[in-house]
Short mmCIF file of C-alpha atoms in Angstrom, two decimals:
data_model
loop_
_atom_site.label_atom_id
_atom_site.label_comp_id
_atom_site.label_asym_id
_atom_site.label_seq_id
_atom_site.Cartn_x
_atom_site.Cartn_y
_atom_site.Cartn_z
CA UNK A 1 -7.48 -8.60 -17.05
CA UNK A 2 -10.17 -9.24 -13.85
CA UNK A 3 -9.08 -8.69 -10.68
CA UNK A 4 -6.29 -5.86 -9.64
CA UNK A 5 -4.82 -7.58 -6.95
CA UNK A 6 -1.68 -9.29 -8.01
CA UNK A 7 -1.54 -13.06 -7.89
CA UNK A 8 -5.36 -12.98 -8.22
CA UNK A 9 -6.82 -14.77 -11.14
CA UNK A 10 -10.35 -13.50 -11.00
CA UNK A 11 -11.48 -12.69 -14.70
CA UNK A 12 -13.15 -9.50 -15.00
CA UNK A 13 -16.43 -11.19 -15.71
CA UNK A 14 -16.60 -12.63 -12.30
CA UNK A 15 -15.30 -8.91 -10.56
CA UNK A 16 -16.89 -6.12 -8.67
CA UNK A 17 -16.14 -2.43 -9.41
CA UNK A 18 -14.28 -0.65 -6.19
CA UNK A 19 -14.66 2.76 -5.69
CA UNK A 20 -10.81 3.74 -5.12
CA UNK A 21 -12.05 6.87 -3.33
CA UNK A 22 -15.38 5.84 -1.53
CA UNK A 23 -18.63 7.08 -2.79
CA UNK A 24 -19.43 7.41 0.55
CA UNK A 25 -16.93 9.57 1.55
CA UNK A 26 -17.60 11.98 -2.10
CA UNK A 27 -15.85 9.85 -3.99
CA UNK A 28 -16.93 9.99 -7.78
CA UNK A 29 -18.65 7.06 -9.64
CA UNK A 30 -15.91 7.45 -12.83
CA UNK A 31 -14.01 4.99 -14.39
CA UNK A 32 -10.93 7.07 -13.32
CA UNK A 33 -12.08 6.20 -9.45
CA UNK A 34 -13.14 2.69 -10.04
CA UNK A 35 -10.73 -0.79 -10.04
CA UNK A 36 -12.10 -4.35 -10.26
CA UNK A 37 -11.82 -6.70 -7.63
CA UNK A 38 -12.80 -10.20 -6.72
CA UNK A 39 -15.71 -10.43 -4.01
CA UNK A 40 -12.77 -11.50 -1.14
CA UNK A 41 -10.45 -8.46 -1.87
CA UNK A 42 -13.73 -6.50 -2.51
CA UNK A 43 -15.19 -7.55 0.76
CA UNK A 44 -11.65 -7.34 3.25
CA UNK A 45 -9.36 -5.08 1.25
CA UNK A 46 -9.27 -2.64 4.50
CA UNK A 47 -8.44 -6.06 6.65
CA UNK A 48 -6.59 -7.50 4.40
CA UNK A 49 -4.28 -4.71 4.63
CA UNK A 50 -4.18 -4.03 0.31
CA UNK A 51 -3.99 -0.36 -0.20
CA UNK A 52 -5.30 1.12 -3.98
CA UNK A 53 -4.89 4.18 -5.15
CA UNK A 54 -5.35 5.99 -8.77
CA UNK A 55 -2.15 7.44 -9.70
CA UNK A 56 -3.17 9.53 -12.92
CA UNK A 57 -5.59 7.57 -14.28
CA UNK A 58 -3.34 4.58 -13.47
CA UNK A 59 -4.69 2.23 -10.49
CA UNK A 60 -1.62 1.60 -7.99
CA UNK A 61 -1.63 -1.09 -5.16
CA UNK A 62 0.63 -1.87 -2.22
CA UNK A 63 0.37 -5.47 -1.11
CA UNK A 64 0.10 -5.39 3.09
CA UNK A 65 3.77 -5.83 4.78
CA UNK A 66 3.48 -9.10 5.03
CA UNK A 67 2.89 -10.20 1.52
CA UNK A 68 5.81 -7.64 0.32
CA UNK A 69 8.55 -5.75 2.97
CA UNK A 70 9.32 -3.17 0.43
CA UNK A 71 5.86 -1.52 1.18
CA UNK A 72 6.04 0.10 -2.50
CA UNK A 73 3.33 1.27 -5.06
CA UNK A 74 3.00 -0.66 -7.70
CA UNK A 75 0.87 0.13 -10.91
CA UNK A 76 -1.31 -2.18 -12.21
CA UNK A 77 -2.11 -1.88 -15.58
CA UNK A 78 -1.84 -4.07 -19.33
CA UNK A 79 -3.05 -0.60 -21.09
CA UNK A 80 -0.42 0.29 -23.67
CA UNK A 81 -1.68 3.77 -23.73
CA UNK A 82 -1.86 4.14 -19.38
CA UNK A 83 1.92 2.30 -19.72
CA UNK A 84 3.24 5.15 -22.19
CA UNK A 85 1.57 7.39 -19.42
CA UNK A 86 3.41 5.84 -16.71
CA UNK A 87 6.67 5.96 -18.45
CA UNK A 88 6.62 9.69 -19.88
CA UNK A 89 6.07 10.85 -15.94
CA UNK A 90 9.01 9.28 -14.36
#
């Protein structure tokens, strides 16, 4: 898996690490704050209109309104073990 951003084929090779919470803004440099994206969703996320969040461990995104009119979270993840997670808390 590269890139978080659905529909994005960016291997992970090729992928910058995004703080989800800014390290700026006190944001921790953890693996449970960080998501890979390609350098254009890296660089215009915020203009773009993507939104990421960590949801447990588990990276969520909601696509801007006018690549999806539901507006919902979805998580993004391949990880058998974060998928288990996902499932046991709903």
């Amino acid at each position: 898996m590269g890139s978080i951003i659905p529909g994005c084929g960016v291997p992970a090779a090729w992928t910058e690490i995004h703080h989800v919470t800014e390290y700026a803004g006190g944001g921790p440099t953890h693996t449970d704050n960080g998501v890979l994206l390609c350098w254009y969703h890296h660089r215009f996320l915020d203009r773009i209109g993507w939104k990421i969040r960590m949801n447990n461990g588990i990276p969520e995104v909601k696509p801007p309104p006018w690549h999806d009119t539901d507006q919902r979270w979805r998580a993004v993840t391949t990880s058998p073990i974060r998928l288990r997670k996902l499932v046991t808390r709903t």
